[in-house]
């Protein structure tokens, strides 16, 4: 079906205490993986599973704005899944205009690096131009940092080689205090929402962009305090790195301190209705692609490498969709193999 307005997906999700996954695409295989995951989960759960596909300004420039948006529109048009197309982390008004020109059905304006007054002013301007075309706007309050703000590439490679509790310990020591300071302040929420006129709020609640695996606890106490001050759907950013569920925390041996929680807690008690996931899907694609190539270094048919990458992404997205539907993965599912071994790609 044609792309839908993101409000049509998030308003009912908020009312029903569930979340919709917002997944970042960087190529055709990822767009397919997201739509197919939603179709398969609709079958598995016996009820419609909605989907938000996101293109960042970087991804839009990489593909070309028209081709990137066009791919999502066509994939959506061929499916029964309800799909919204969101521009992720626009920092310039011109990028938002490009999204409007190319039929996006939502936009995130990220003014979180600006002083508060400038963030409010520019966000309000974006809201006016988007609402004039019937497009809703998400904005960021506080700042969601990225892992590269704290560790260089060697440091990140080192952390990736450690156990989850060891990584979290080092991350807490190096980044914990700073991440806390960057969180949105509950007392700013009402004024920010009222003065900007936004539709969805990405309030920083302790997550970090770009973490390679789901190991990091977030501050659900802060999220609850924010939620008490607005009725808007809240958005979780940097969700690749967030622990999926209390069961997940236990299995990984990560102890939560008072006020901390997992993605499932953020959805169930913190009003999170949109969950943004990017890094872990990019890694899944690369792992599938490279794994297939390692198995057959002489392979020269791109599709026989792209298909296992796509399968990995699809399975990861289904894990998230299961969680959002209140069905966290079982331990047995955690180690399940994908079809990397099957190099048979469609002709
Ligand atoms: O806006 C996109 C997200 O916040 C993705 O963050 O790459 O850490 O999953 P992530
Ligand atoms: Zn983000």
Coordinates of C-alpha atoms and ligand atoms in Angstrom, one line a residue:
X1 CA 0.0 0.0 0.0
X2 CA 1.1 3.6 -0.4
X3 CA 3.3 5.1 2.4
X4 CA 1.3 6.2 5.5
X5 CA 1.7 9.2 7.8
X6 CA 3.8 8.2 10.7
X7 CA 1.2 9.6 13.1
X8 CA -1.2 6.8 12.0
X9 CA 1.4 4.2 13.3
X10 CA 2.6 5.9 16.5
X11 CA -0.7 7.2 18.0
X12 CA -2.3 3.7 18.3
X13 CA 1.1 2.3 19.4
X14 CA 1.2 4.8 22.3
X15 CA -2.4 4.1 23.3
X16 CA -1.7 0.3 23.3
X17 CA 1.6 0.5 25.1
X18 CA 3.7 -1.0 22.3
X19 CA 6.3 0.3 19.9
X20 CA 6.9 0.4 16.1
X21 CA 10.4 -0.4 14.9
X22 CA 12.1 2.3 12.8
X23 CA 15.0 0.7 10.9
X24 CA 17.7 2.5 8.9
X25 CA 18.2 1.3 5.3
X26 CA 21.4 1.8 3.3
X27 CA 20.7 -0.3 0.3
X28 CA 18.0 -2.3 -1.5
X29 CA 18.6 -5.5 0.4
X30 CA 17.9 -3.7 3.7
X31 CA 14.6 -2.3 2.4
X32 CA 13.5 -5.8 1.3
X33 CA 14.6 -7.3 4.6
X34 CA 12.5 -4.8 6.6
X35 CA 9.4 -5.3 4.6
X36 CA 9.7 -9.1 4.5
X37 CA 10.3 -9.2 8.2
X38 CA 7.1 -7.2 8.8
X39 CA 5.2 -9.5 6.5
X40 CA 6.5 -12.7 8.2
X41 CA 5.9 -11.3 11.6
X42 CA 2.3 -10.4 10.6
X43 CA 1.8 -14.1 9.8
X44 CA 3.6 -15.3 13.0
X45 CA 1.7 -13.0 15.3
X46 CA -1.6 -13.2 13.5
X47 CA -2.0 -9.4 13.6
X48 CA -0.6 -6.5 11.4
X49 CA 2.9 -5.5 12.2
X50 CA 3.7 -1.9 11.1
X51 CA 7.0 -0.6 9.9
X52 CA 9.0 2.6 9.8
X53 CA 11.9 2.7 7.3
X54 CA 14.4 5.5 7.8
X55 CA 16.9 7.1 5.5
X56 CA 19.4 9.5 7.0
X57 CA 20.6 12.5 4.9
X58 CA 23.8 10.5 4.4
X59 CA 22.0 7.4 3.1
X60 CA 19.8 9.7 0.9
X61 CA 22.9 11.3 -0.6
X62 CA 24.5 7.9 -1.1
X63 CA 21.5 6.4 -3.0
X64 CA 20.3 9.7 -4.4
X65 CA 17.2 11.3 -2.8
X66 CA 14.8 10.2 -5.4
X67 CA 16.1 6.6 -5.8
X68 CA 16.3 6.1 -2.0
X69 CA 12.8 7.3 -1.4
X70 CA 11.6 5.6 -4.6
X71 CA 12.8 2.2 -3.5
X72 CA 10.9 2.5 -0.2
X73 CA 7.8 3.7 -1.9
X74 CA 7.8 0.8 -4.4
X75 CA 8.6 -1.8 -1.7
X76 CA 5.7 -0.5 0.4
X77 CA 3.4 -0.3 -2.6
X78 CA 4.0 -4.0 -3.3
X79 CA 3.2 -5.0 0.3
X80 CA 0.2 -5.0 2.6
X81 CA 2.4 -3.8 5.5
X82 CA 1.7 -0.2 6.6
X83 CA 5.0 1.6 6.0
X84 CA 6.1 5.2 7.0
X85 CA 9.2 6.7 5.5
X86 CA 11.2 8.9 8.0
X87 CA 14.1 11.3 7.4
X88 CA 16.5 10.4 10.2
X89 CA 18.7 13.1 11.9
X90 CA 18.4 16.0 9.5
X91 CA 20.5 18.9 10.8
X92 CA 19.8 21.3 8.0
X93 CA 16.5 22.8 6.8
X94 CA 17.5 22.0 3.2
X95 CA 17.6 18.3 4.0
X96 CA 14.1 18.5 5.3
X97 CA 13.0 20.3 2.1
X98 CA 14.5 17.4 0.0
X99 CA 12.6 14.9 2.1
X100 CA 9.3 16.8 1.5
X101 CA 10.1 17.0 -2.2
X102 CA 10.6 13.3 -2.3
X103 CA 7.5 12.1 -0.5
X104 CA 8.8 11.2 3.0
X105 CA 6.0 10.9 5.5
X106 CA 7.9 12.0 8.6
X107 CA 11.1 13.9 9.5
X108 CA 13.4 14.1 12.5
X109 CA 15.0 17.5 12.9
X110 CA 18.0 17.1 15.2
X111 CA 19.0 20.4 16.7
X112 CA 20.5 18.8 19.7
X113 CA 24.0 20.2 19.0
X114 CA 22.6 23.8 19.1
X115 CA 21.9 26.0 22.1
X116 CA 18.4 25.5 23.3
X117 CA 16.9 28.7 21.9
X118 CA 18.3 28.0 18.4
X119 CA 17.1 24.4 18.6
X120 CA 13.6 25.6 19.4
X121 CA 13.6 28.3 16.7
X122 CA 14.8 26.0 13.9
X123 CA 12.6 23.1 15.0
X124 CA 9.6 25.4 14.9
X125 CA 10.5 26.4 11.4
X126 CA 10.7 22.8 10.3
X127 CA 7.4 22.0 11.9
X128 CA 5.7 24.9 10.0
X129 CA 7.1 23.7 6.7
X130 CA 6.3 20.0 7.3
X131 CA 2.9 20.6 8.7
X132 CA 2.0 22.7 5.7
X133 CA 2.4 19.5 3.7
X134 CA 0.8 17.2 6.2
X135 CA 4.1 15.7 7.4
X136 CA 4.8 15.1 11.1
X137 CA 8.0 16.1 12.9
X138 CA 10.2 14.5 15.5
X139 CA 12.8 16.5 17.4
X140 CA 15.6 15.8 19.8
X141 CA 15.9 17.1 23.4
X142 CA 19.0 16.6 25.4
X143 CA 21.7 14.9 23.4
X144 CA 22.2 11.3 22.4
X145 CA 26.0 10.9 22.1
X146 CA 27.8 8.4 19.9
X147 CA 30.2 5.8 21.1
X148 CA 33.0 7.5 19.0
X149 CA 32.6 10.5 21.3
X150 CA 34.3 8.4 24.0
X151 CA 36.4 5.7 22.3
X152 CA 38.5 5.7 19.1
X153 CA 38.4 2.8 16.7
X154 CA 41.0 0.8 18.5
X155 CA 39.2 1.3 21.8
X156 CA 35.9 0.2 20.2
X157 CA 37.6 -2.9 18.6
X158 CA 39.0 -3.7 22.1
X159 CA 35.5 -3.4 23.7
X160 CA 34.0 -5.6 21.1
X161 CA 36.4 -8.4 22.0
X162 CA 35.4 -8.3 25.7
X163 CA 32.5 -10.0 27.4
X164 CA 29.4 -7.8 27.8
X165 CA 29.8 -7.1 31.5
X166 CA 33.5 -6.2 30.9
X167 CA 32.5 -3.8 28.1
X168 CA 29.8 -2.2 30.1
X169 CA 32.1 -1.7 33.1
X170 CA 34.6 0.2 31.0
X171 CA 31.9 2.2 29.2
X172 CA 30.4 3.2 32.5
X173 CA 33.8 4.4 33.8
X174 CA 34.6 6.4 30.6
X175 CA 31.2 7.6 29.4
X176 CA 28.6 7.1 32.2
X177 CA 28.8 10.5 33.8
X178 CA 28.8 12.4 30.5
X179 CA 25.9 10.4 29.1
X180 CA 23.9 11.1 32.2
X181 CA 24.6 14.8 31.9
X182 CA 23.4 14.9 28.3
X183 CA 20.0 13.4 29.1
X184 CA 16.9 15.5 28.5
X185 CA 15.7 17.4 31.6
X186 CA 12.1 16.8 32.5
X187 CA 11.6 20.5 33.3
X188 CA 12.4 21.4 29.7
X189 CA 9.9 19.1 28.1
X190 CA 6.7 21.0 28.3
X191 CA 8.2 24.3 27.0
X192 CA 10.1 22.5 24.2
X193 CA 7.0 20.6 23.0
X194 CA 4.7 23.6 23.3
X195 CA 7.0 26.1 21.6
X196 CA 8.0 23.8 18.7
X197 CA 4.7 22.1 18.0
X198 CA 6.4 18.7 17.3
X199 CA 4.5 15.4 17.0
X200 CA 7.1 13.0 18.5
X201 CA 9.9 13.6 21.0
X202 CA 13.3 12.0 20.9
X203 CA 14.3 12.7 24.5
X204 CA 17.8 11.5 25.5
X205 CA 17.5 9.0 28.3
X206 CA 21.0 7.5 28.6
X207 CA 21.4 5.6 25.3
X208 CA 24.4 5.9 23.0
X209 CA 24.4 5.8 19.2
X210 CA 26.5 3.2 17.4
X211 CA 27.1 0.5 20.0
X212 CA 27.7 -2.8 18.2
X213 CA 25.5 -5.1 20.4
X214 CA 22.6 -4.8 22.9
X215 CA 24.4 -4.6 26.2
X216 CA 23.8 -1.1 27.6
X217 CA 21.2 -0.2 30.3
X218 CA 19.2 3.0 29.9
X219 CA 17.6 5.3 32.5
X220 CA 14.0 4.4 32.6
X221 CA 13.4 6.6 35.7
X222 CA 14.3 9.6 33.6
X223 CA 12.1 8.4 30.8
X224 CA 9.1 8.1 33.1
X225 CA 9.7 11.6 34.5
X226 CA 9.7 12.9 30.9
X227 CA 6.6 10.9 29.9
X228 CA 4.7 12.4 32.8
X229 CA 5.2 15.8 31.2
X230 CA 4.0 15.0 27.6
X231 CA 1.4 12.9 25.9
X232 CA 3.5 12.7 22.7
X233 CA 5.0 9.4 21.5
X234 CA 8.6 9.1 22.7
X235 CA 11.4 7.8 20.5
X236 CA 14.3 5.6 21.5
X237 CA 17.5 6.4 19.7
X238 CA 20.8 4.4 19.8
X239 CA 18.7 1.3 20.3
X240 CA 21.2 -1.1 18.8
X241 CA 23.2 -0.8 22.1
X242 CA 20.3 -1.0 24.5
X243 CA 19.7 -4.3 26.4
X244 CA 16.6 -5.8 25.0
X245 CA 14.8 -7.1 28.1
X246 CA 15.4 -8.0 31.8
X247 CA 15.8 -11.6 30.7
X248 CA 18.5 -10.5 28.2
X249 CA 20.3 -8.5 31.0
X250 CA 20.3 -11.7 33.2
X251 CA 21.6 -13.9 30.4
X252 CA 24.4 -11.5 29.7
X253 CA 25.3 -11.1 33.3
X254 CA 24.7 -7.3 33.4
X255 CA 23.5 -5.9 36.7
X256 CA 21.2 -2.9 36.5
X257 CA 21.5 -0.2 39.1
X258 CA 18.5 1.7 40.5
X259 CA 16.6 3.7 37.9
X260 CA 18.0 1.7 35.0
X261 CA 16.1 -0.6 32.7
X262 CA 16.0 -2.2 29.2
X263 CA 14.3 -1.5 25.9
X264 CA 11.3 -3.6 27.0
X265 CA 10.9 -1.5 30.2
X266 CA 11.2 1.7 28.1
X267 CA 8.3 0.6 26.0
X268 CA 6.2 -0.9 28.7
X269 CA 6.6 1.8 31.4
X270 CA 8.3 4.7 29.7
X271 CA 6.0 5.6 26.8
X272 CA 8.5 4.7 24.0
X273 CA 6.5 4.1 20.8
X274 CA 9.2 4.3 18.2
X275 CA 12.4 2.4 18.4
X276 CA 15.3 3.5 16.1
X277 CA 17.7 0.7 15.2
X278 CA 20.6 1.1 12.7
X279 CA 24.1 0.0 13.7
X280 CA 23.3 -3.6 14.6
X281 CA 21.5 -4.1 11.3
X282 CA 24.5 -2.7 9.4
X283 CA 26.7 -5.1 11.2
X284 CA 24.3 -8.0 10.5
X285 CA 24.4 -7.2 6.7
X286 CA 28.2 -7.0 6.7
X287 CA 28.5 -10.2 8.7
X288 CA 26.2 -12.1 6.3
X289 CA 27.9 -10.7 3.2
X290 CA 31.5 -11.2 4.5
X291 CA 30.7 -14.6 6.0
X292 CA 29.4 -15.8 2.6
X293 CA 32.5 -14.5 0.9
X294 CA 34.8 -16.2 3.3
X295 CA 33.0 -19.5 2.7
X296 CA 33.5 -19.1 -1.0
X297 CA 36.2 -16.5 -1.8
X298 CA 35.9 -17.3 -5.5
X299 CA 32.3 -16.2 -5.6
X300 CA 31.7 -13.4 -8.2
X301 CA 27.9 -13.2 -8.2
X302 CA 27.1 -10.3 -5.9
X303 CA 23.6 -11.7 -5.2
X304 CA 25.0 -14.8 -3.6
X305 CA 26.7 -12.6 -1.0
X306 CA 23.9 -10.0 -0.7
X307 CA 21.2 -12.6 0.0
X308 CA 22.8 -13.9 3.2
X309 CA 23.4 -10.3 4.3
X310 CA 19.7 -9.6 3.7
X311 CA 18.7 -12.8 5.7
X312 CA 20.8 -11.7 8.7
X313 CA 19.1 -8.3 8.7
X314 CA 15.6 -9.8 8.4
X315 CA 16.2 -12.2 11.3
X316 CA 17.5 -9.4 13.5
X317 CA 14.5 -7.2 12.6
X318 CA 12.1 -10.0 13.5
X319 CA 13.8 -10.3 16.9
X320 CA 13.0 -6.7 17.5
X321 CA 9.5 -7.0 16.2
X322 CA 8.9 -9.9 18.5
X323 CA 10.1 -7.9 21.5
X324 CA 7.9 -5.0 20.6
X325 CA 4.9 -7.3 20.5
X326 CA 5.8 -8.5 24.0
X327 CA 7.4 -11.8 22.9
X328 CA 11.1 -11.5 23.8
X329 CA 13.4 -14.1 22.2
X330 CA 13.9 -17.4 24.0
X331 CA 17.4 -18.5 24.8
X332 CA 17.2 -21.2 22.2
X333 CA 16.4 -18.6 19.5
X334 CA 19.4 -16.5 20.4
X335 CA 21.9 -18.8 18.9
X336 CA 19.8 -19.8 15.9
X337 CA 21.7 -19.9 12.6
X338 CA 20.6 -17.9 9.6
X339 CA 21.0 -19.0 6.0
X340 CA 24.6 -17.8 5.5
X341 CA 25.5 -21.4 4.7
X342 CA 22.9 -21.4 1.9
X343 CA 24.5 -19.5 -0.9
X344 CA 21.7 -20.1 -3.3
X345 CA 20.5 -16.6 -4.3
X346 CA 17.5 -15.9 -6.5
X347 CA 18.4 -15.7 -10.1
Ligands
LIG1 O1 18.5 7.4 14.5 C1 18.9 6.3 14.5 C2 19.2 5.5 15.7 O2 19.2 6.3 16.8 C3 20.1 4.3 15.5 O3 21.0 4.2 16.6 O4 22.7 3.0 15.3 O5 22.8 3.0 17.7 O6 21.0 1.7 16.5 P1 21.9 2.9 16.5
LIG2 ZN1 19.4 8.4 16.4

